[in-house]
Coordinates of C-alpha atoms (C1' of nucleotides) in Angstrom, one line a residue:
Chain Z
M20 CA 5.0 -37.8 -197.2
F21 CA 7.9 -38.2 -199.6
I22 CA 9.5 -41.6 -200.0
T23 CA 11.8 -42.6 -202.8
I24 CA 13.2 -46.0 -203.7
D25 CA 16.5 -46.5 -205.4
E26 CA 16.7 -49.1 -208.2
K27 CA 20.4 -49.4 -207.8
D28 CA 20.3 -50.1 -204.1
R29 CA 20.8 -53.8 -203.5
R30 CA 18.7 -53.9 -200.4
P31 CA 15.1 -55.0 -200.7
I32 CA 12.5 -52.4 -201.4
Y33 CA 10.6 -53.0 -198.3
L34 CA 13.7 -52.3 -196.2
Q35 CA 14.4 -49.1 -198.1
V36 CA 10.9 -48.0 -197.3
V37 CA 11.4 -48.9 -193.6
D38 CA 14.5 -46.8 -193.4
E39 CA 12.9 -43.8 -195.1
I40 CA 10.0 -43.8 -192.8
K41 CA 12.3 -44.2 -189.8
T42 CA 14.2 -41.2 -190.9
L43 CA 11.0 -39.2 -191.3
I44 CA 10.0 -40.2 -187.7
A45 CA 13.5 -39.3 -186.4
R46 CA 13.3 -36.0 -188.1
G47 CA 9.9 -35.3 -186.5
E48 CA 8.2 -35.0 -189.9
L49 CA 6.0 -37.9 -188.7
K50 CA 5.0 -37.2 -185.1
E51 CA 3.3 -39.5 -182.7
G52 CA -0.4 -39.9 -183.6
T53 CA 0.1 -39.0 -187.2
P54 CA -1.6 -41.5 -189.6
L55 CA 0.6 -43.1 -192.2
P56 CA -0.9 -43.1 -195.7
P57 CA -2.8 -46.3 -196.7
V58 CA -0.6 -49.2 -197.9
R59 CA -2.3 -49.1 -201.3
Q60 CA -1.6 -45.4 -201.8
V61 CA 2.1 -45.7 -201.0
A62 CA 2.3 -48.7 -203.2
A63 CA 0.7 -46.9 -206.1
N64 CA 2.9 -43.8 -205.6
L65 CA 6.1 -45.9 -205.7
G66 CA 4.8 -48.2 -208.4
V67 CA 5.4 -51.3 -206.3
N68 CA 3.2 -54.0 -205.1
L69 CA 0.9 -53.6 -202.2
N70 CA 2.5 -56.5 -200.3
T71 CA 5.8 -54.8 -200.4
I72 CA 4.6 -51.8 -198.5
A73 CA 2.5 -54.0 -196.2
T74 CA 5.7 -55.9 -195.3
A75 CA 7.5 -52.6 -194.5
Y76 CA 4.6 -51.4 -192.3
R77 CA 4.7 -54.7 -190.5
E78 CA 8.4 -54.4 -189.8
L79 CA 7.9 -50.9 -188.4
Q80 CA 5.1 -52.2 -186.2
E81 CA 7.4 -54.9 -184.8
E82 CA 9.9 -52.3 -183.9
G83 CA 7.2 -50.5 -182.0
L84 CA 7.3 -47.3 -184.1
I85 CA 3.8 -47.6 -185.6
S86 CA 0.6 -49.3 -184.7
I87 CA -1.5 -51.0 -187.4
K88 CA -5.2 -51.4 -186.8
H89 CA -7.3 -53.5 -189.1
G90 CA -9.9 -51.4 -190.9
T91 CA -8.4 -48.2 -189.5
G92 CA -4.9 -47.8 -190.8
A93 CA -1.5 -47.2 -189.3
I94 CA -0.4 -44.4 -187.0
V95 CA 2.9 -43.4 -185.6
T96 CA 2.9 -44.5 -182.0
S97 CA 6.4 -43.6 -180.8
S98 CA 9.5 -41.8 -181.8
R99 CA 11.6 -44.2 -179.8
A100 CA 12.7 -47.6 -181.1
N101 CA 12.3 -50.6 -178.8
N102 CA 16.0 -50.9 -178.2
F103 CA 16.7 -54.6 -177.8
S104 CA 20.0 -54.0 -179.6
S105 CA 23.3 -54.1 -177.9
E106 CA 25.7 -51.2 -178.3
E107 CA 27.7 -53.3 -180.7
D108 CA 24.6 -53.8 -182.9
L109 CA 24.4 -50.0 -183.2
R110 CA 28.1 -49.5 -183.8
R111 CA 28.4 -52.0 -186.6
P112 CA 26.4 -50.2 -189.3
L113 CA 27.9 -46.9 -188.2
R114 CA 31.4 -48.3 -188.5
A115 CA 30.6 -49.8 -191.9
A116 CA 29.3 -46.5 -193.2
L117 CA 32.3 -44.6 -191.9
T118 CA 34.7 -47.2 -193.3
Q119 CA 33.3 -46.8 -196.8
L120 CA 33.7 -43.0 -196.5
V121 CA 37.3 -43.5 -195.5
L122 CA 38.0 -45.9 -198.3
V123 CA 36.5 -43.6 -200.8
G124 CA 39.2 -41.1 -199.9
L125 CA 37.4 -38.6 -197.7
S126 CA 39.4 -36.9 -195.0
S127 CA 38.4 -37.1 -191.3
K128 CA 37.2 -33.5 -191.5
E129 CA 35.1 -34.1 -194.6
I130 CA 33.5 -37.1 -192.9
L131 CA 32.8 -35.2 -189.7
D132 CA 31.2 -32.4 -191.7
L133 CA 29.0 -34.9 -193.5
V134 CA 27.9 -36.5 -190.3
A135 CA 27.2 -33.2 -188.7
E136 CA 25.1 -32.2 -191.7
E137 CA 23.0 -35.4 -191.7
L138 CA 22.6 -35.3 -188.0
K139 CA 21.4 -31.7 -188.1
Q140 CA 18.6 -32.7 -190.4
L141 CA 17.7 -35.5 -188.1
V142 CA 17.4 -33.5 -184.9
K143 CA 16.2 -30.2 -186.4
G144 CA 13.6 -30.1 -183.7
G145 CA 16.1 -29.9 -180.9
K146 CA 17.4 -32.2 -178.2
Chain P
M22 CA 43.6 -61.3 -189.0
F23 CA 40.6 -61.2 -186.8
I24 CA 37.2 -61.4 -188.2
T25 CA 34.0 -62.2 -186.4
I26 CA 30.5 -62.9 -187.7
D27 CA 27.4 -62.0 -185.8
E28 CA 24.7 -64.6 -185.7
K29 CA 22.1 -62.1 -184.8
D30 CA 23.0 -59.7 -187.7
R31 CA 20.4 -60.1 -190.4
R32 CA 22.8 -59.2 -193.2
P33 CA 24.4 -62.0 -195.2
I34 CA 27.5 -63.5 -193.8
Y35 CA 29.6 -62.7 -196.9
L36 CA 28.8 -59.0 -196.5
Q37 CA 29.7 -59.0 -192.9
V38 CA 33.1 -60.5 -193.9
V39 CA 33.5 -57.8 -196.6
D40 CA 32.8 -55.1 -194.2
E41 CA 35.2 -56.4 -191.6
I42 CA 38.0 -56.7 -194.1
K43 CA 37.2 -53.2 -195.4
T44 CA 37.6 -51.9 -191.9
L45 CA 40.9 -53.6 -191.4
I46 CA 42.1 -52.1 -194.7
A47 CA 40.9 -48.6 -193.7
R48 CA 42.6 -48.9 -190.4
G49 CA 45.8 -49.8 -192.0
E50 CA 46.0 -53.2 -190.3
L51 CA 46.0 -54.7 -193.8
K52 CA 48.4 -52.6 -195.9
E53 CA 48.9 -52.7 -199.7
G54 CA 50.8 -55.8 -200.7
T55 CA 49.7 -57.8 -197.7
P56 CA 48.4 -61.3 -198.6
L57 CA 44.9 -62.2 -197.3
P58 CA 44.6 -65.6 -195.7
P59 CA 43.4 -68.4 -198.0
V60 CA 39.7 -68.8 -198.4
R61 CA 39.8 -72.3 -197.0
Q62 CA 41.4 -71.1 -193.8
V63 CA 39.1 -68.2 -193.2
A64 CA 36.1 -70.4 -193.9
A65 CA 37.4 -73.0 -191.4
N66 CA 38.1 -70.4 -188.7
L67 CA 34.6 -69.0 -189.0
G68 CA 32.9 -72.3 -189.4
V69 CA 31.2 -71.2 -192.6
N70 CA 30.9 -72.5 -196.1
L71 CA 33.8 -72.0 -198.4
N72 CA 31.7 -70.3 -201.0
T73 CA 30.7 -67.6 -198.5
I74 CA 34.3 -66.4 -198.1
A75 CA 35.0 -66.8 -201.8
T76 CA 32.0 -64.5 -202.5
A77 CA 33.3 -62.0 -200.0
Y78 CA 36.7 -61.9 -201.7
R79 CA 35.2 -61.5 -205.1
E80 CA 33.2 -58.5 -203.9
L81 CA 36.4 -56.9 -202.5
Q82 CA 38.1 -57.5 -205.8
E83 CA 35.2 -55.8 -207.7
E84 CA 35.7 -52.8 -205.5
G85 CA 39.4 -52.7 -206.4
L86 CA 40.7 -53.4 -202.9
I87 CA 42.2 -56.8 -203.4
S88 CA 43.5 -58.8 -206.3
I89 CA 42.8 -62.5 -206.5
K90 CA 45.3 -64.6 -208.5
H91 CA 44.6 -68.2 -209.1
G92 CA 47.3 -70.3 -207.3
T93 CA 48.8 -67.5 -205.4
G94 CA 45.9 -66.2 -203.3
A95 CA 44.7 -62.8 -202.7
I96 CA 46.6 -59.6 -201.8
V97 CA 45.5 -56.2 -200.8
T98 CA 46.2 -53.9 -203.8
S99 CA 44.8 -50.6 -202.6
S100 CA 43.5 -48.7 -199.7
R101 CA 41.2 -46.8 -201.9
A102 CA 37.9 -48.1 -203.2
N103 CA 36.9 -47.6 -206.8
N104 CA 34.3 -45.1 -206.2
F105 CA 31.5 -45.9 -208.6
S106 CA 29.0 -44.8 -206.0
S107 CA 27.2 -41.5 -206.1
E108 CA 27.3 -39.2 -203.1
E109 CA 23.7 -40.3 -202.3
D110 CA 24.9 -43.9 -202.2
L111 CA 27.4 -43.0 -199.6
R112 CA 25.1 -40.9 -197.6
R113 CA 22.3 -43.4 -197.4
P114 CA 24.0 -46.0 -195.1
L115 CA 25.3 -43.2 -192.9
R116 CA 21.9 -41.7 -192.6
A117 CA 20.4 -45.0 -191.8
A118 CA 22.9 -45.6 -189.0
L119 CA 22.5 -42.2 -187.6
T120 CA 18.7 -42.5 -187.8
Q121 CA 18.8 -45.7 -185.7
L122 CA 21.0 -44.0 -183.1
V123 CA 18.6 -41.1 -182.9
L124 CA 15.6 -43.4 -182.6
V125 CA 17.3 -45.3 -179.8
G126 CA 17.4 -42.1 -177.9
L127 CA 20.9 -40.9 -178.1
S128 CA 21.6 -37.2 -178.0
S129 CA 23.4 -35.3 -180.8
K130 CA 26.4 -35.0 -178.5
E131 CA 26.5 -38.7 -177.7
I132 CA 26.2 -39.6 -181.4
L133 CA 29.0 -37.2 -182.4
D134 CA 31.2 -38.7 -179.7
L135 CA 30.5 -42.2 -180.9
V136 CA 31.3 -41.1 -184.5
A137 CA 34.5 -39.4 -183.4
E138 CA 35.6 -42.5 -181.5
E139 CA 34.9 -44.9 -184.4
L140 CA 36.5 -42.5 -186.9
K141 CA 39.6 -42.2 -184.7
Q142 CA 40.1 -45.9 -184.8
L143 CA 39.7 -45.9 -188.5
V144 CA 42.3 -43.3 -189.3
K145 CA 44.8 -44.1 -186.6
G146 CA 47.4 -44.9 -189.1
G147 CA 47.4 -41.7 -191.1
K148 CA 45.6 -38.9 -192.9
Chain Y
M4 CA -21.2 -55.0 -167.3
F5 CA -17.4 -54.7 -167.5
I6 CA -15.7 -55.3 -170.7
T7 CA -12.1 -54.4 -171.6
I8 CA -10.3 -54.6 -174.8
D9 CA -6.6 -55.1 -175.1
E10 CA -4.7 -53.0 -177.6
K11 CA -1.8 -55.4 -177.7
D12 CA -4.0 -58.4 -178.4
R13 CA -3.7 -59.3 -182.1
R14 CA -7.2 -60.7 -182.3
P15 CA -9.9 -58.6 -183.8
I16 CA -11.7 -56.4 -181.3
Y17 CA -15.1 -57.9 -182.0
L18 CA -13.8 -61.3 -181.0
Q19 CA -12.3 -60.0 -177.8
V20 CA -15.8 -58.6 -177.0
V21 CA -17.4 -61.9 -177.9
D22 CA -15.1 -63.8 -175.6
E23 CA -15.6 -61.3 -172.7
I24 CA -19.3 -61.6 -172.9
K25 CA -19.2 -65.4 -173.2
T26 CA -17.1 -65.4 -170.0
L27 CA -19.7 -63.2 -168.2
I28 CA -22.4 -65.6 -169.3
A29 CA -20.5 -68.7 -168.2
R30 CA -19.8 -67.1 -164.9
G31 CA -23.5 -66.4 -164.4
E32 CA -22.9 -62.7 -164.2
L33 CA -25.2 -62.4 -167.2
K34 CA -28.1 -64.7 -166.6
E35 CA -30.8 -65.8 -169.0
G36 CA -33.3 -63.0 -169.6
T37 CA -30.8 -60.2 -168.8
P38 CA -30.7 -57.5 -171.4
L39 CA -27.4 -56.6 -172.9
P40 CA -26.5 -52.9 -173.0
P41 CA -27.3 -51.2 -176.3
V42 CA -24.7 -51.5 -179.0
R43 CA -24.2 -47.7 -179.0
Q44 CA -23.5 -47.6 -175.3
V45 CA -20.9 -50.3 -175.4
A46 CA -19.2 -48.8 -178.4
A47 CA -19.1 -45.4 -176.7
N48 CA -17.7 -46.9 -173.5
L49 CA -15.0 -48.8 -175.3
G50 CA -14.3 -46.0 -177.8
V51 CA -14.7 -48.3 -180.7
N52 CA -16.8 -48.3 -183.9
L53 CA -20.4 -49.2 -183.6
N54 CA -20.2 -51.9 -186.2
T55 CA -17.5 -53.6 -184.2
I56 CA -20.0 -54.2 -181.3
A57 CA -22.8 -55.0 -183.7
T58 CA -20.6 -57.7 -185.2
A59 CA -19.9 -59.1 -181.8
Y60 CA -23.6 -59.3 -180.9
R61 CA -24.4 -61.0 -184.2
E62 CA -21.7 -63.6 -183.5
L63 CA -23.2 -64.3 -180.1
Q64 CA -26.6 -64.6 -181.6
E65 CA -25.3 -67.1 -184.1
E66 CA -24.0 -69.2 -181.3
G67 CA -27.5 -69.1 -179.7
L68 CA -26.4 -67.3 -176.6
I69 CA -28.3 -64.0 -177.1
S70 CA -31.4 -62.9 -179.1
I71 CA -31.4 -59.6 -180.9
K72 CA -34.7 -57.9 -181.5
H73 CA -35.0 -54.8 -183.6
G74 CA -36.2 -52.0 -181.4
T75 CA -35.9 -53.8 -178.1
G76 CA -32.3 -54.7 -177.9
A77 CA -30.5 -57.9 -177.1
I78 CA -31.1 -60.3 -174.3
V79 CA -29.3 -63.3 -173.0
T80 CA -31.3 -66.3 -174.0
S81 CA -29.2 -69.2 -172.9
S82 CA -26.1 -70.2 -171.0
R83 CA -25.5 -73.0 -173.4
A84 CA -23.8 -72.6 -176.7
N85 CA -25.2 -74.3 -179.8
N86 CA -22.5 -76.9 -180.1
F87 CA -21.9 -77.2 -183.8
S88 CA -18.2 -77.7 -183.1
S89 CA -16.5 -81.0 -183.2
E90 CA -14.5 -82.2 -180.3
E91 CA -11.3 -81.3 -182.2
D92 CA -12.6 -77.7 -182.6
L93 CA -12.9 -77.5 -178.8
R94 CA -9.5 -79.1 -178.1
R95 CA -7.5 -76.9 -180.5
P96 CA -7.7 -73.6 -178.7
L97 CA -7.2 -75.4 -175.4
R98 CA -4.1 -77.1 -176.7
A99 CA -2.8 -73.8 -178.2
A100 CA -3.2 -72.1 -174.8
L101 CA -1.6 -74.9 -172.9
T102 CA 1.3 -75.1 -175.4
Q103 CA 2.1 -71.5 -174.9
L104 CA 2.1 -72.0 -171.1
V105 CA 4.5 -74.9 -171.5
L106 CA 6.8 -73.0 -173.9
V107 CA 6.9 -70.1 -171.5
G108 CA 8.4 -72.4 -169.0
L109 CA 5.6 -73.2 -166.5
S110 CA 5.6 -76.6 -164.9
S111 CA 2.6 -79.0 -165.2
K112 CA 1.7 -78.2 -161.6
E113 CA 1.7 -74.5 -162.2
I114 CA -0.4 -74.9 -165.3
L115 CA -3.0 -77.1 -163.6
D116 CA -3.2 -74.6 -160.7
L117 CA -3.8 -71.8 -163.2
V118 CA -6.5 -73.9 -165.0
A119 CA -8.2 -74.7 -161.7
E120 CA -8.2 -71.1 -160.7
E121 CA -9.7 -69.9 -163.9
L122 CA -12.2 -72.7 -163.9
K123 CA -13.3 -72.0 -160.4
Q124 CA -14.1 -68.4 -161.4
L125 CA -16.1 -69.7 -164.3
V126 CA -18.3 -72.0 -162.4
K127 CA -18.6 -70.1 -159.2
G128 CA -22.4 -70.0 -159.7
G129 CA -23.1 -73.6 -160.0
K130 CA -22.5 -77.0 -161.5
Chain U
M18 CA 6.8 -84.2 -189.0
F19 CA 3.1 -84.2 -189.2
I20 CA 1.1 -81.0 -189.6
T21 CA -2.5 -80.7 -190.6
I22 CA -4.5 -77.7 -191.5
D23 CA -8.2 -77.3 -190.9
E24 CA -10.3 -75.8 -193.6
K25 CA -13.1 -74.9 -191.2
D26 CA -10.8 -73.1 -188.8
R27 CA -11.3 -69.4 -189.3
R28 CA -7.7 -68.5 -188.3
P29 CA -5.2 -68.0 -191.1
I30 CA -3.4 -71.0 -192.3
Y31 CA 0.0 -69.7 -191.4
L32 CA -1.0 -69.3 -187.8
Q33 CA -2.4 -72.8 -187.7
V34 CA 1.0 -74.0 -188.9
V35 CA 2.7 -71.9 -186.2
D36 CA 0.6 -73.4 -183.5
E37 CA 1.1 -76.9 -184.7
I38 CA 4.9 -76.5 -184.8
K39 CA 4.8 -74.9 -181.4
T40 CA 3.0 -77.9 -180.0
L41 CA 5.6 -80.2 -181.6
I42 CA 8.3 -78.2 -180.0
A43 CA 6.6 -78.2 -176.6
R44 CA 6.1 -82.0 -176.9
G45 CA 9.7 -82.5 -177.5
E46 CA 9.1 -84.1 -180.9
L47 CA 11.1 -81.3 -182.3
K48 CA 14.2 -80.8 -180.2
E49 CA 16.8 -78.1 -180.2
G50 CA 19.1 -78.4 -183.1
T51 CA 16.6 -80.3 -185.2
P52 CA 16.2 -79.0 -188.7
L53 CA 12.7 -78.1 -189.9
P54 CA 11.8 -79.4 -193.3
P55 CA 12.2 -77.0 -196.2
V56 CA 9.5 -74.4 -196.7
R57 CA 8.8 -75.8 -200.2
Q58 CA 8.4 -79.3 -198.9
V59 CA 5.9 -78.4 -196.2
A60 CA 4.0 -76.2 -198.6
A61 CA 3.8 -79.1 -201.1
N62 CA 2.7 -81.5 -198.4
L63 CA -0.1 -79.3 -197.2
G64 CA -1.1 -78.1 -200.7
V65 CA -0.6 -74.5 -199.8
N66 CA 1.6 -71.7 -201.2
L67 CA 5.2 -71.5 -200.4
N68 CA 4.8 -68.0 -198.9
T69 CA 2.2 -69.2 -196.4
I70 CA 4.8 -71.5 -194.8
A71 CA 7.5 -68.9 -195.1
T72 CA 5.3 -66.5 -193.1
A73 CA 4.8 -69.2 -190.5
Y74 CA 8.5 -69.9 -190.2
R75 CA 9.3 -66.1 -189.9
E76 CA 6.8 -65.8 -187.1
L77 CA 8.4 -68.7 -185.2
Q78 CA 11.8 -67.1 -185.7
E79 CA 10.5 -63.8 -184.3
E80 CA 9.4 -65.7 -181.2
G81 CA 12.8 -67.1 -180.9
L82 CA 11.9 -70.7 -181.3
I83 CA 13.7 -71.3 -184.6
S84 CA 16.6 -69.8 -186.5
I85 CA 16.4 -69.4 -190.3
K86 CA 19.6 -69.3 -192.2
H87 CA 19.7 -68.2 -195.8
G88 CA 20.8 -71.1 -198.0
T89 CA 20.9 -73.5 -195.1
G90 CA 17.4 -73.9 -193.8
A91 CA 15.7 -73.5 -190.4
I92 CA 16.5 -75.3 -187.2
V93 CA 14.9 -75.4 -183.8
T94 CA 16.9 -73.2 -181.5
S95 CA 15.0 -73.2 -178.3
S96 CA 12.2 -74.9 -176.5
R97 CA 11.5 -71.8 -174.6
A98 CA 9.5 -68.9 -175.9
N99 CA 10.8 -65.4 -175.5
N100 CA 8.3 -64.4 -172.9
F101 CA 7.5 -60.8 -173.4
S102 CA 3.9 -61.5 -172.5
S103 CA 2.3 -60.5 -169.3
E104 CA 0.5 -63.0 -167.2
E105 CA -2.8 -61.6 -168.4
D106 CA -1.7 -62.3 -172.0
L107 CA -1.3 -65.9 -171.1
R108 CA -4.5 -66.2 -169.1
R109 CA -6.7 -64.7 -171.8
P110 CA -6.6 -67.5 -174.3
L111 CA -6.8 -70.1 -171.6
R112 CA -9.9 -68.4 -170.1
A113 CA -11.4 -68.2 -173.6
A114 CA -10.9 -71.9 -174.2
L115 CA -12.2 -72.9 -170.8
T116 CA -15.2 -70.6 -171.3
Q117 CA -16.2 -72.3 -174.5
L118 CA -15.9 -75.7 -172.8
V119 CA -18.2 -74.5 -170.0
L120 CA -20.7 -73.0 -172.4
V121 CA -20.8 -76.2 -174.4
G122 CA -22.0 -77.9 -171.3
L123 CA -19.0 -79.8 -170.0
S124 CA -18.8 -80.3 -166.2
S125 CA -15.7 -79.0 -164.3
K126 CA -14.5 -82.6 -163.9
E127 CA -14.8 -83.3 -167.6
I128 CA -12.9 -80.1 -168.4
L129 CA -10.2 -80.9 -165.9
D130 CA -9.8 -84.4 -167.4
L131 CA -9.5 -82.9 -170.9
V132 CA -6.9 -80.4 -169.7
A133 CA -5.0 -83.2 -167.9
E134 CA -5.0 -85.3 -171.0
E135 CA -3.8 -82.6 -173.3
L136 CA -1.2 -81.5 -170.9
K137 CA 0.1 -85.0 -170.5
Q138 CA 0.8 -85.2 -174.2
L139 CA 2.6 -81.9 -174.0
V140 CA 5.0 -82.8 -171.3
K141 CA 5.4 -86.5 -172.0
G142 CA 9.1 -86.1 -171.5
G143 CA 8.8 -85.0 -167.9
K144 CA 9.2 -81.9 -165.9
Chain O
dG17 C1' 19.2 -76.8 -203.0
dT18 C1' 18.2 -73.6 -199.4
dG19 C1' 15.3 -69.2 -198.2
dG20 C1' 14.1 -64.1 -199.7
dT21 C1' 11.7 -60.9 -202.4
dC22 C1' 8.4 -59.3 -205.5
dT23 C1' 4.4 -59.2 -208.6
dA24 C1' -0.5 -59.2 -210.0
dG25 C1' -4.5 -60.1 -208.6
dA26 C1' -8.3 -62.2 -205.9
dC27 C1' -11.0 -62.4 -201.9
dC28 C1' -11.8 -61.8 -197.0
dA29 C1' -12.0 -59.4 -192.4
dC30 C1' -12.5 -55.3 -189.9
dG31 C1' -14.3 -51.0 -188.3
Chain D
dG3 C1' -12.3 -47.9 -197.3
dT4 C1' -9.0 -49.9 -194.3
dG5 C1' -5.5 -53.9 -193.8
dG6 C1' -4.9 -59.3 -194.0
dT7 C1' -4.3 -63.5 -196.3
dC8 C1' -3.4 -66.4 -200.0
dT9 C1' -2.1 -67.9 -204.7
dA10 C1' 0.9 -68.9 -208.7
dG11 C1' 4.7 -68.0 -210.4
dA12 C1' 9.1 -65.6 -211.4
dC13 C1' 13.7 -64.4 -210.2
dC14 C1' 17.4 -63.5 -207.0
dA15 C1' 20.6 -64.3 -203.0
dC16 C1' 23.0 -67.3 -200.2
dC17 C1' 25.6 -71.3 -198.8

DNA sequence: GTGGTCTAGACCACG
DNA sequence: GTGGTCTAGACCACC
């Protein structure tokens, strides 16, 4: 399982980890039932503290994507997020991302291509 | 100029403000040369601390979108962001937003429609 | 002997087992002298690790409710717990349970009814 | 605001703090809108680490009882828990607490008196 | 002056 | 061998 963290990214490391794992789940690279690697192992690989990864796992558990069992480890339990979010909550981050692409000078077509490309990687499996 | 902040949004208020203003600029609702309302006024309208808005304006200035002049206020100077960001920096938030949409159960088509809709609102003015 | 464990319950499995068995003893469904089923059997039934049940039995033994004999298994020895607990130790979990009921919006009457109902099931046999 | 922690209690400190604050909210000693004392102050008072209290506050926020604002502090936002719990989830801890009281030898009447007493303190205000 | 995040490391609880 | 909790302390982000 490949996760990378970005020093330059201003968001906290644990949230970066959360997003990377979410993407892996969305892509189907982590299917339901799959065990996640131990907290300590991920922490060692990324060179960060154990607690940082533990926080990420806890967050994923709260969103209902994984289940953590004491003494046993964590497994993916769902590829569906508990959606307590309103449509606006989903639109906001999308709009912000698109806005930045526009401001950087990309044309509508370039943006749509970019979106299509990313989306294709996310739903490789089908749907 | 209409800005709203979302109590439930976990991101800092100043970043929410930054994003909303960026969207207004991208949409052409704030054109080059337009003055931004005074920090005090925005802060009062939103019921937040003055420093919060000042931080947002500073951030926008650093990205080259506005110019802050002591005594005269801030004006929009460009509809192009200084792009110091790598391609990956632009992709990451997009991927995160798309990932969440996938996890919430939307189909590729639904997501593309959503993107197209948001994008249309962003480039209404031109391009 | 019917025991169930609740995946969603955040408390450790062994404690859930301890509490379920205590309830059976309090209700008189497990009387003094009754043998408890072998650790292996309970573990198999619940699909949990053998050590988990062993830990539960050990806990019950420490409270003086059962006696574990190597080779012969465990038997219920008392329907009275060794009360090493202060009054406050007994009140705390009660208060926590009642607090949650209040916060969830139940009225005093509803709560008292609930208590009476549970209590009736616990002392069916006598007292 | 008086909180105490119990060395002998086997539950983690942060959960003890959570329960104590919940009780204060249920009792109406902490009303909606009331600010909670700063994390560092509570930590100092109890002689525990700052992170321990921060964890407790985060838990209360997740249950919807308080709202934490960066740079501002935490305030009580509701005296109603977000009740995602099934009835069984509410009964379990109550049953466990009552079971222990029975096993310790209290009569039904004594238990009901104890419940009534605790409950009275919880709903002093009325209902 | 708030809370948030992270570290290094210890020790415990669980299965 | 898992994850959980806690500490002491540093540094950052936010308002």
